[in-house]
Amino acid sequence: MISEDLVTLLPRCVANVRGKSIGPTRNEIVRLAQRAGLPEADDLGKEMLMRSLMRHAVEGDVSSGEIFVRSYISAVRAVGGFVDSDENFIGTELTQKLQAAFGREGWRLHDDGSLQPRVLDGLSGHALSDALRVYVRRAQRGAIDNELVIGTSKCLEEAVARHVLTEATGGYSTSMDFVSTLYQAFDRLGLAAPKSSDHLNADPYGELTMAIYYVARAVNRLRNDRGDGHGRPTESVASALEARLSASGAAMVSDLLLTALGE
């Protein structure tokens, strides 16, 4: 739930309104930041302090930032920030802008200030595709703990594969296991995929590292064929999707190798 929009909008919840500072106190903001693991900026008023904290979160500490944002919204709600008759009311316009910004990050901010993950139930077609892309972006940025990252990744892959089958064929079999569902999704989209994973490592982590190894080889082949490999004198012919996948694949491979080296 960290974005450039929220960096701009959240500090306004403690701005000066009608000559009076609204929202949680500076001490409360500092306490929430410390609990989340964000550094405190010295000698700043509430609004500038919030801008500093949010800028630090969006540029380098997303996990701590997400913890802070949830507790900050709760604090704004507790002092009446979402009650139109309260002197701490942040205003209808700001509330609506916050709702839209949180919505783009996969969260729903209710009128009363309660914040909940966006539910995918009942969505279909383009609406479901857009919602799933939010989770893809969140998965790319990482999450608060490793177990959540692994669990979310698996659920996300299966949710996307089932969505593809529904859009491409009208439905999917709930009795299919994950590998079969994934293969069917690749096949229906005309994407190359092995029919069996028997040749991969029996250990799940070993299978993952072997698959990443294949990603590294594929990125290199794609670069040589579409990009500027081997001193190609002509302009790259790679599509935007190929370029983005190559960059993501190279990042994943590099992260694996450097992390393993450090360990």
PDB file of C-alpha atoms in Angstrom:
ATOM      1  CA  MET A   1       0.000   0.000   0.000  1.00  0.00           C
ATOM      2  CA  ILE A   2       2.902   2.302  -0.744  1.00  0.00           C
ATOM      3  CA  SER A   3       2.769   4.557  -3.786  1.00  0.00           C
ATOM      4  CA  GLU A   4       3.749   8.035  -4.946  1.00  0.00           C
ATOM      5  CA  ASP A   5       0.091   9.075  -4.692  1.00  0.00           C
ATOM      6  CA  LEU A   6      -0.011   8.102  -1.015  1.00  0.00           C
ATOM      7  CA  VAL A   7       3.276   9.919  -0.370  1.00  0.00           C
ATOM      8  CA  THR A   8       1.435  13.076  -1.436  1.00  0.00           C
ATOM      9  CA  LEU A   9      -1.975  12.379   0.084  1.00  0.00           C
ATOM     10  CA  LEU A  10      -1.325  10.891   3.537  1.00  0.00           C
ATOM     11  CA  PRO A  11       0.525  13.950   4.942  1.00  0.00           C
ATOM     12  CA  ARG A  12      -2.578  16.033   4.215  1.00  0.00           C
ATOM     13  CA  CYS A  13      -4.401  14.095   6.962  1.00  0.00           C
ATOM     14  CA  VAL A  14      -2.405  16.159   9.500  1.00  0.00           C
ATOM     15  CA  ALA A  15      -2.348  19.481   7.641  1.00  0.00           C
ATOM     16  CA  ASN A  16      -3.385  22.842   9.060  1.00  0.00           C
ATOM     17  CA  VAL A  17      -7.109  23.367   8.530  1.00  0.00           C
ATOM     18  CA  ARG A  18      -8.858  26.571   9.577  1.00  0.00           C
ATOM     19  CA  GLY A  19      -5.733  27.624  11.496  1.00  0.00           C
ATOM     20  CA  LYS A  20      -5.519  24.364  13.472  1.00  0.00           C
ATOM     21  CA  SER A  21      -3.490  21.228  12.925  1.00  0.00           C
ATOM     22  CA  ILE A  22      -5.766  18.200  12.498  1.00  0.00           C
ATOM     23  CA  GLY A  23      -5.176  14.492  12.988  1.00  0.00           C
ATOM     24  CA  PRO A  24      -2.898  12.487  15.304  1.00  0.00           C
ATOM     25  CA  THR A  25      -0.271  14.329  17.349  1.00  0.00           C
ATOM     26  CA  ARG A  26       3.358  14.495  16.307  1.00  0.00           C
ATOM     27  CA  ASN A  27       4.307  12.255  19.230  1.00  0.00           C
ATOM     28  CA  GLU A  28       1.784   9.666  18.062  1.00  0.00           C
ATOM     29  CA  ILE A  29       3.195   9.737  14.518  1.00  0.00           C
ATOM     30  CA  VAL A  30       6.738   9.326  15.882  1.00  0.00           C
ATOM     31  CA  ARG A  31       5.612   6.415  18.054  1.00  0.00           C
ATOM     32  CA  LEU A  32       3.955   4.674  15.087  1.00  0.00           C
ATOM     33  CA  ALA A  33       7.042   5.229  12.933  1.00  0.00           C
ATOM     34  CA  GLN A  34       9.356   3.814  15.588  1.00  0.00           C
ATOM     35  CA  ARG A  35       7.152   0.760  16.044  1.00  0.00           C
ATOM     36  CA  ALA A  36       7.180   0.172  12.290  1.00  0.00           C
ATOM     37  CA  GLY A  37      10.955   0.608  12.053  1.00  0.00           C
ATOM     38  CA  LEU A  38      11.040   3.901  10.142  1.00  0.00           C
ATOM     39  CA  PRO A  39      13.619   6.582  11.060  1.00  0.00           C
ATOM     40  CA  GLU A  40      12.441   9.818  12.622  1.00  0.00           C
ATOM     41  CA  ALA A  41      13.359  13.098  10.953  1.00  0.00           C
ATOM     42  CA  ASP A  42      14.358  15.769  13.495  1.00  0.00           C
ATOM     43  CA  ASP A  43      12.735  19.179  13.904  1.00  0.00           C
ATOM     44  CA  LEU A  44       9.928  18.726  11.411  1.00  0.00           C
ATOM     45  CA  GLY A  45       6.278  19.592  11.833  1.00  0.00           C
ATOM     46  CA  LYS A  46       3.653  16.898  11.466  1.00  0.00           C
ATOM     47  CA  GLU A  47       2.973  17.331   7.774  1.00  0.00           C
ATOM     48  CA  MET A  48       6.658  17.528   6.788  1.00  0.00           C
ATOM     49  CA  LEU A  49       7.448  14.628   9.104  1.00  0.00           C
ATOM     50  CA  MET A  50       4.844  12.526   7.307  1.00  0.00           C
ATOM     51  CA  ARG A  51       6.299  13.465   3.924  1.00  0.00           C
ATOM     52  CA  SER A  52       9.761  12.454   5.118  1.00  0.00           C
ATOM     53  CA  LEU A  53       8.552   9.118   6.504  1.00  0.00           C
ATOM     54  CA  MET A  54       6.545   8.267   3.399  1.00  0.00           C
ATOM     55  CA  ARG A  55       9.407   9.249   1.082  1.00  0.00           C
ATOM     56  CA  HIS A  56      11.769   6.979   3.012  1.00  0.00           C
ATOM     57  CA  ALA A  57       9.238   4.132   2.787  1.00  0.00           C
ATOM     58  CA  VAL A  58       8.557   4.408  -0.931  1.00  0.00           C
ATOM     59  CA  GLU A  59      12.239   4.714  -1.822  1.00  0.00           C
ATOM     60  CA  GLY A  60      13.738   1.969   0.306  1.00  0.00           C
ATOM     61  CA  ASP A  61      11.662   0.400   3.065  1.00  0.00           C
ATOM     62  CA  VAL A  62       8.309  -0.720   1.692  1.00  0.00           C
ATOM     63  CA  SER A  63       7.699  -3.391   4.355  1.00  0.00           C
ATOM     64  CA  SER A  64       8.105  -0.968   7.276  1.00  0.00           C
ATOM     65  CA  GLY A  65       6.137   1.612   5.319  1.00  0.00           C
ATOM     66  CA  GLU A  66       3.152  -0.690   4.941  1.00  0.00           C
ATOM     67  CA  ILE A  67       3.121  -1.385   8.679  1.00  0.00           C
ATOM     68  CA  PHE A  68       3.267   2.341   9.360  1.00  0.00           C
ATOM     69  CA  VAL A  69       0.521   3.250   6.876  1.00  0.00           C
ATOM     70  CA  ARG A  70      -1.950   0.770   8.374  1.00  0.00           C
ATOM     71  CA  SER A  71      -1.367   2.049  11.906  1.00  0.00           C
ATOM     72  CA  TYR A  72      -1.405   5.688  10.727  1.00  0.00           C
ATOM     73  CA  ILE A  73      -4.793   5.283   9.033  1.00  0.00           C
ATOM     74  CA  SER A  74      -6.103   3.680  12.235  1.00  0.00           C
ATOM     75  CA  ALA A  75      -4.813   6.668  14.219  1.00  0.00           C
ATOM     76  CA  VAL A  76      -6.478   9.130  11.826  1.00  0.00           C
ATOM     77  CA  ARG A  77      -9.693   7.175  12.168  1.00  0.00           C
ATOM     78  CA  ALA A  78      -9.422   7.105  15.987  1.00  0.00           C
ATOM     79  CA  VAL A  79      -9.291  10.902  16.275  1.00  0.00           C
ATOM     80  CA  GLY A  80     -12.331  11.360  14.020  1.00  0.00           C
ATOM     81  CA  GLY A  81     -10.593  11.956  10.723  1.00  0.00           C
ATOM     82  CA  PHE A  82     -13.338  10.204   8.792  1.00  0.00           C
ATOM     83  CA  VAL A  83     -16.291  11.729  10.658  1.00  0.00           C
ATOM     84  CA  ASP A  84     -17.641  14.753   8.801  1.00  0.00           C
ATOM     85  CA  SER A  85     -18.875  16.440  12.003  1.00  0.00           C
ATOM     86  CA  ASP A  86     -15.515  16.108  13.803  1.00  0.00           C
ATOM     87  CA  GLU A  87     -12.979  18.945  13.943  1.00  0.00           C
ATOM     88  CA  ASN A  88     -10.326  16.469  12.730  1.00  0.00           C
ATOM     89  CA  PHE A  89     -12.299  15.522   9.592  1.00  0.00           C
ATOM     90  CA  ILE A  90      -9.885  15.302   6.651  1.00  0.00           C
ATOM     91  CA  GLY A  91     -12.575  16.254   4.143  1.00  0.00           C
ATOM     92  CA  THR A  92     -14.655  14.420   1.548  1.00  0.00           C
ATOM     93  CA  GLU A  93     -12.330  15.241  -1.344  1.00  0.00           C
ATOM     94  CA  LEU A  94      -9.215  13.896   0.400  1.00  0.00           C
ATOM     95  CA  THR A  95     -11.112  10.798   1.537  1.00  0.00           C
ATOM     96  CA  GLN A  96     -12.150  10.038  -2.033  1.00  0.00           C
ATOM     97  CA  LYS A  97      -8.609  10.562  -3.338  1.00  0.00           C
ATOM     98  CA  LEU A  98      -7.243   8.245  -0.662  1.00  0.00           C
ATOM     99  CA  GLN A  99      -9.840   5.610  -1.535  1.00  0.00           C
ATOM    100  CA  ALA A 100      -8.790   5.733  -5.186  1.00  0.00           C
ATOM    101  CA  ALA A 101      -5.072   5.597  -4.312  1.00  0.00           C
ATOM    102  CA  PHE A 102      -5.486   2.647  -1.956  1.00  0.00           C
ATOM    103  CA  GLY A 103      -7.683   0.931  -4.544  1.00  0.00           C
ATOM    104  CA  ARG A 104      -4.865   1.069  -7.071  1.00  0.00           C
ATOM    105  CA  GLU A 105      -2.657  -0.739  -4.548  1.00  0.00           C
ATOM    106  CA  GLY A 106      -5.141  -3.541  -3.852  1.00  0.00           C
ATOM    107  CA  TRP A 107      -6.768  -2.122  -0.706  1.00  0.00           C
ATOM    108  CA  ARG A 108     -10.215  -0.750   0.051  1.00  0.00           C
ATOM    109  CA  LEU A 109     -10.559   2.273   2.298  1.00  0.00           C
ATOM    110  CA  HIS A 110     -14.121   2.504   3.583  1.00  0.00           C
ATOM    111  CA  ASP A 111     -15.882   5.779   4.337  1.00  0.00           C
ATOM    112  CA  ASP A 112     -15.416   5.171   8.076  1.00  0.00           C
ATOM    113  CA  GLY A 113     -11.645   4.808   7.685  1.00  0.00           C
ATOM    114  CA  SER A 114     -11.405   1.036   7.972  1.00  0.00           C
ATOM    115  CA  LEU A 115      -8.856  -0.474   5.616  1.00  0.00           C
ATOM    116  CA  GLN A 116      -9.165  -3.961   4.129  1.00  0.00           C
ATOM    117  CA  PRO A 117      -7.499  -5.962   1.355  1.00  0.00           C
ATOM    118  CA  ARG A 118      -9.439  -5.778  -1.896  1.00  0.00           C
ATOM    119  CA  VAL A 119     -11.538  -8.910  -2.402  1.00  0.00           C
ATOM    120  CA  LEU A 120     -11.450 -10.595  -5.830  1.00  0.00           C
ATOM    121  CA  ASP A 121     -14.743 -12.452  -5.371  1.00  0.00           C
ATOM    122  CA  GLY A 122     -17.346 -11.326  -7.895  1.00  0.00           C
ATOM    123  CA  LEU A 123     -14.835  -9.809 -10.315  1.00  0.00           C
ATOM    124  CA  SER A 124     -14.382 -11.116 -13.845  1.00  0.00           C
ATOM    125  CA  GLY A 125     -13.013 -10.114 -17.241  1.00  0.00           C
ATOM    126  CA  HIS A 126     -11.042  -6.880 -17.422  1.00  0.00           C
ATOM    127  CA  ALA A 127     -11.914  -5.953 -13.835  1.00  0.00           C
ATOM    128  CA  LEU A 128     -10.352  -9.172 -12.538  1.00  0.00           C
ATOM    129  CA  SER A 129      -7.332  -8.737 -14.813  1.00  0.00           C
ATOM    130  CA  ASP A 130      -6.763  -5.235 -13.424  1.00  0.00           C
ATOM    131  CA  ALA A 131      -7.147  -6.458  -9.839  1.00  0.00           C
ATOM    132  CA  LEU A 132      -4.699  -9.316 -10.396  1.00  0.00           C
ATOM    133  CA  ARG A 133      -2.155  -6.900 -11.871  1.00  0.00           C
ATOM    134  CA  VAL A 134      -2.227  -5.013  -8.569  1.00  0.00           C
ATOM    135  CA  TYR A 135      -1.172  -8.199  -6.778  1.00  0.00           C
ATOM    136  CA  VAL A 136       1.512  -8.802  -9.392  1.00  0.00           C
ATOM    137  CA  ARG A 137       2.977  -5.360  -8.634  1.00  0.00           C
ATOM    138  CA  ARG A 138       2.812  -6.059  -4.911  1.00  0.00           C
ATOM    139  CA  ALA A 139       4.549  -9.412  -5.402  1.00  0.00           C
ATOM    140  CA  GLN A 140       7.275  -7.690  -7.435  1.00  0.00           C
ATOM    141  CA  ARG A 141       7.840  -5.154  -4.663  1.00  0.00           C
ATOM    142  CA  GLY A 142       7.944  -7.809  -1.958  1.00  0.00           C
ATOM    143  CA  ALA A 143       5.881  -8.206   1.198  1.00  0.00           C
ATOM    144  CA  ILE A 144       6.279  -7.991   4.952  1.00  0.00           C
ATOM    145  CA  ASP A 145       7.441 -11.566   5.621  1.00  0.00           C
ATOM    146  CA  ASN A 146       8.871 -14.445   3.628  1.00  0.00           C
ATOM    147  CA  GLU A 147       6.025 -16.858   4.327  1.00  0.00           C
ATOM    148  CA  LEU A 148       3.511 -14.340   3.004  1.00  0.00           C
ATOM    149  CA  VAL A 149       5.614 -13.801  -0.114  1.00  0.00           C
ATOM    150  CA  ILE A 150       5.788 -17.534  -0.868  1.00  0.00           C
ATOM    151  CA  GLY A 151       2.117 -18.143  -0.084  1.00  0.00           C
ATOM    152  CA  THR A 152       0.935 -15.143  -2.068  1.00  0.00           C
ATOM    153  CA  SER A 153       3.087 -16.084  -5.058  1.00  0.00           C
ATOM    154  CA  LYS A 154       1.597 -19.562  -5.291  1.00  0.00           C
ATOM    155  CA  CYS A 155      -1.967 -18.295  -4.858  1.00  0.00           C
ATOM    156  CA  LEU A 156      -1.353 -15.510  -7.351  1.00  0.00           C
ATOM    157  CA  GLU A 157      -0.023 -17.893 -10.008  1.00  0.00           C
ATOM    158  CA  GLU A 158      -3.004 -20.183  -9.642  1.00  0.00           C
ATOM    159  CA  ALA A 159      -5.505 -17.322  -9.590  1.00  0.00           C
ATOM    160  CA  VAL A 160      -4.035 -15.846 -12.768  1.00  0.00           C
ATOM    161  CA  ALA A 161      -3.901 -19.261 -14.504  1.00  0.00           C
ATOM    162  CA  ARG A 162      -7.553 -19.943 -13.667  1.00  0.00           C
ATOM    163  CA  HIS A 163      -8.533 -16.463 -14.847  1.00  0.00           C
ATOM    164  CA  VAL A 164      -6.747 -17.105 -18.162  1.00  0.00           C
ATOM    165  CA  LEU A 165      -8.607 -20.400 -18.641  1.00  0.00           C
ATOM    166  CA  THR A 166     -11.938 -18.764 -17.803  1.00  0.00           C
ATOM    167  CA  GLU A 167     -11.357 -15.967 -20.306  1.00  0.00           C
ATOM    168  CA  ALA A 168      -9.916 -18.233 -23.012  1.00  0.00           C
ATOM    169  CA  THR A 169     -12.151 -21.301 -22.695  1.00  0.00           C
ATOM    170  CA  GLY A 170     -15.078 -20.304 -20.523  1.00  0.00           C
ATOM    171  CA  GLY A 171     -13.957 -22.155 -17.401  1.00  0.00           C
ATOM    172  CA  TYR A 172     -11.552 -24.574 -15.743  1.00  0.00           C
ATOM    173  CA  SER A 173     -11.701 -27.859 -13.872  1.00  0.00           C
ATOM    174  CA  THR A 174     -11.556 -27.431 -10.107  1.00  0.00           C
ATOM    175  CA  SER A 175     -10.151 -30.959  -9.844  1.00  0.00           C
ATOM    176  CA  MET A 176      -6.995 -30.054 -11.803  1.00  0.00           C
ATOM    177  CA  ASP A 177      -3.831 -29.682  -9.751  1.00  0.00           C
ATOM    178  CA  PHE A 178      -1.688 -26.584  -9.992  1.00  0.00           C
ATOM    179  CA  VAL A 179       0.796 -27.957 -12.558  1.00  0.00           C
ATOM    180  CA  SER A 180      -2.014 -29.059 -14.884  1.00  0.00           C
ATOM    181  CA  THR A 181      -3.816 -25.746 -14.495  1.00  0.00           C
ATOM    182  CA  LEU A 182      -0.626 -23.837 -15.243  1.00  0.00           C
ATOM    183  CA  TYR A 183       0.147 -25.977 -18.302  1.00  0.00           C
ATOM    184  CA  GLN A 184      -3.386 -25.535 -19.659  1.00  0.00           C
ATOM    185  CA  ALA A 185      -3.102 -21.745 -19.252  1.00  0.00           C
ATOM    186  CA  PHE A 186       0.233 -21.648 -21.095  1.00  0.00           C
ATOM    187  CA  ASP A 187      -1.114 -23.943 -23.811  1.00  0.00           C
ATOM    188  CA  ARG A 188      -4.299 -21.916 -24.384  1.00  0.00           C
ATOM    189  CA  LEU A 189      -2.228 -18.758 -24.794  1.00  0.00           C
ATOM    190  CA  GLY A 190       0.127 -20.436 -27.245  1.00  0.00           C
ATOM    191  CA  LEU A 191       3.071 -20.209 -24.836  1.00  0.00           C
ATOM    192  CA  ALA A 192       5.725 -22.940 -24.785  1.00  0.00           C
ATOM    193  CA  ALA A 193       5.684 -25.119 -21.670  1.00  0.00           C
ATOM    194  CA  PRO A 194       7.032 -28.610 -20.842  1.00  0.00           C
ATOM    195  CA  LYS A 195       4.381 -31.315 -20.596  1.00  0.00           C
ATOM    196  CA  SER A 196       6.123 -32.862 -17.598  1.00  0.00           C
ATOM    197  CA  SER A 197       8.371 -31.620 -14.824  1.00  0.00           C
ATOM    198  CA  ASP A 198       9.860 -35.060 -14.144  1.00  0.00           C
ATOM    199  CA  HIS A 199      13.259 -33.924 -15.408  1.00  0.00           C
ATOM    200  CA  LEU A 200      13.458 -31.160 -12.800  1.00  0.00           C
ATOM    201  CA  ASN A 201      14.859 -31.579  -9.288  1.00  0.00           C
ATOM    202  CA  ALA A 202      12.844 -33.615  -6.799  1.00  0.00           C
ATOM    203  CA  ASP A 203      13.425 -30.992  -4.101  1.00  0.00           C
ATOM    204  CA  PRO A 204      11.045 -27.995  -4.470  1.00  0.00           C
ATOM    205  CA  TYR A 205      13.796 -25.426  -3.927  1.00  0.00           C
ATOM    206  CA  GLY A 206      16.058 -27.355  -6.265  1.00  0.00           C
ATOM    207  CA  GLU A 207      13.318 -27.258  -8.902  1.00  0.00           C
ATOM    208  CA  LEU A 208      12.999 -23.507  -8.425  1.00  0.00           C
ATOM    209  CA  THR A 209      16.733 -22.858  -8.790  1.00  0.00           C
ATOM    210  CA  MET A 210      16.878 -25.123 -11.860  1.00  0.00           C
ATOM    211  CA  ALA A 211      13.974 -23.221 -13.407  1.00  0.00           C
ATOM    212  CA  ILE A 212      15.762 -19.930 -12.696  1.00  0.00           C
ATOM    213  CA  TYR A 213      18.845 -21.363 -14.403  1.00  0.00           C
ATOM    214  CA  TYR A 214      16.696 -21.984 -17.487  1.00  0.00           C
ATOM    215  CA  VAL A 215      15.413 -18.410 -17.196  1.00  0.00           C
ATOM    216  CA  ALA A 216      19.025 -17.150 -17.290  1.00  0.00           C
ATOM    217  CA  ARG A 217      19.751 -19.157 -20.432  1.00  0.00           C
ATOM    218  CA  ALA A 218      16.526 -17.998 -22.068  1.00  0.00           C
ATOM    219  CA  VAL A 219      17.237 -14.334 -21.253  1.00  0.00           C
ATOM    220  CA  ASN A 220      20.669 -14.675 -22.847  1.00  0.00           C
ATOM    221  CA  ARG A 221      19.244 -16.344 -25.973  1.00  0.00           C
ATOM    222  CA  LEU A 222      16.517 -13.714 -26.271  1.00  0.00           C
ATOM    223  CA  ARG A 223      19.076 -10.922 -25.904  1.00  0.00           C
ATOM    224  CA  ASN A 224      21.242 -12.435 -28.636  1.00  0.00           C
ATOM    225  CA  ASP A 225      18.265 -12.953 -30.937  1.00  0.00           C
ATOM    226  CA  ARG A 226      16.242  -9.770 -30.306  1.00  0.00           C
ATOM    227  CA  GLY A 227      18.545  -7.343 -28.568  1.00  0.00           C
ATOM    228  CA  ASP A 228      22.095  -6.096 -28.860  1.00  0.00           C
ATOM    229  CA  GLY A 229      24.002  -9.318 -28.151  1.00  0.00           C
ATOM    230  CA  HIS A 230      27.149 -10.254 -30.072  1.00  0.00           C
ATOM    231  CA  GLY A 231      27.707  -6.626 -31.131  1.00  0.00           C
ATOM    232  CA  ARG A 232      24.557  -6.487 -33.254  1.00  0.00           C
ATOM    233  CA  PRO A 233      24.873  -3.334 -35.408  1.00  0.00           C
ATOM    234  CA  THR A 234      21.136  -3.006 -36.003  1.00  0.00           C
ATOM    235  CA  GLU A 235      18.434  -1.692 -33.684  1.00  0.00           C
ATOM    236  CA  SER A 236      16.852  -4.086 -31.196  1.00  0.00           C
ATOM    237  CA  VAL A 237      13.704  -5.839 -32.427  1.00  0.00           C
ATOM    238  CA  ALA A 238      12.512  -6.952 -28.993  1.00  0.00           C
ATOM    239  CA  SER A 239       8.913  -6.164 -28.078  1.00  0.00           C
ATOM    240  CA  ALA A 240       8.088  -4.234 -24.916  1.00  0.00           C
ATOM    241  CA  LEU A 241       6.887  -7.452 -23.258  1.00  0.00           C
ATOM    242  CA  GLU A 242      10.082  -9.307 -24.204  1.00  0.00           C
ATOM    243  CA  ALA A 243      12.203  -6.478 -22.850  1.00  0.00           C
ATOM    244  CA  ARG A 244      10.271  -6.336 -19.573  1.00  0.00           C
ATOM    245  CA  LEU A 245      10.395 -10.121 -19.075  1.00  0.00           C
ATOM    246  CA  SER A 246      14.115 -10.157 -19.852  1.00  0.00           C
ATOM    247  CA  ALA A 247      14.758  -7.458 -17.277  1.00  0.00           C
ATOM    248  CA  SER A 248      12.624  -9.224 -14.653  1.00  0.00           C
ATOM    249  CA  GLY A 249      14.285 -12.556 -15.412  1.00  0.00           C
ATOM    250  CA  ALA A 250      17.788 -11.085 -15.211  1.00  0.00           C
ATOM    251  CA  ALA A 251      16.906  -9.455 -11.885  1.00  0.00           C
ATOM    252  CA  MET A 252      15.587 -12.744 -10.490  1.00  0.00           C
ATOM    253  CA  VAL A 253      18.680 -14.688 -11.597  1.00  0.00           C
ATOM    254  CA  SER A 254      21.056 -12.021 -10.281  1.00  0.00           C
ATOM    255  CA  ASP A 255      19.224 -11.888  -6.939  1.00  0.00           C
ATOM    256  CA  LEU A 256      19.539 -15.674  -6.552  1.00  0.00           C
ATOM    257  CA  LEU A 257      23.262 -15.712  -7.375  1.00  0.00           C
ATOM    258  CA  LEU A 258      24.219 -12.745  -5.211  1.00  0.00           C
ATOM    259  CA  THR A 259      22.157 -13.936  -2.254  1.00  0.00           C
ATOM    260  CA  ALA A 260      23.615 -17.440  -2.494  1.00  0.00           C
ATOM    261  CA  LEU A 261      27.125 -15.935  -2.683  1.00  0.00           C
ATOM    262  CA  GLY A 262      26.498 -13.911   0.468  1.00  0.00           C
ATOM    263  CA  GLU A 263      25.242 -16.958   2.347  1.00  0.00           C
TER     264      GLU A 263
END
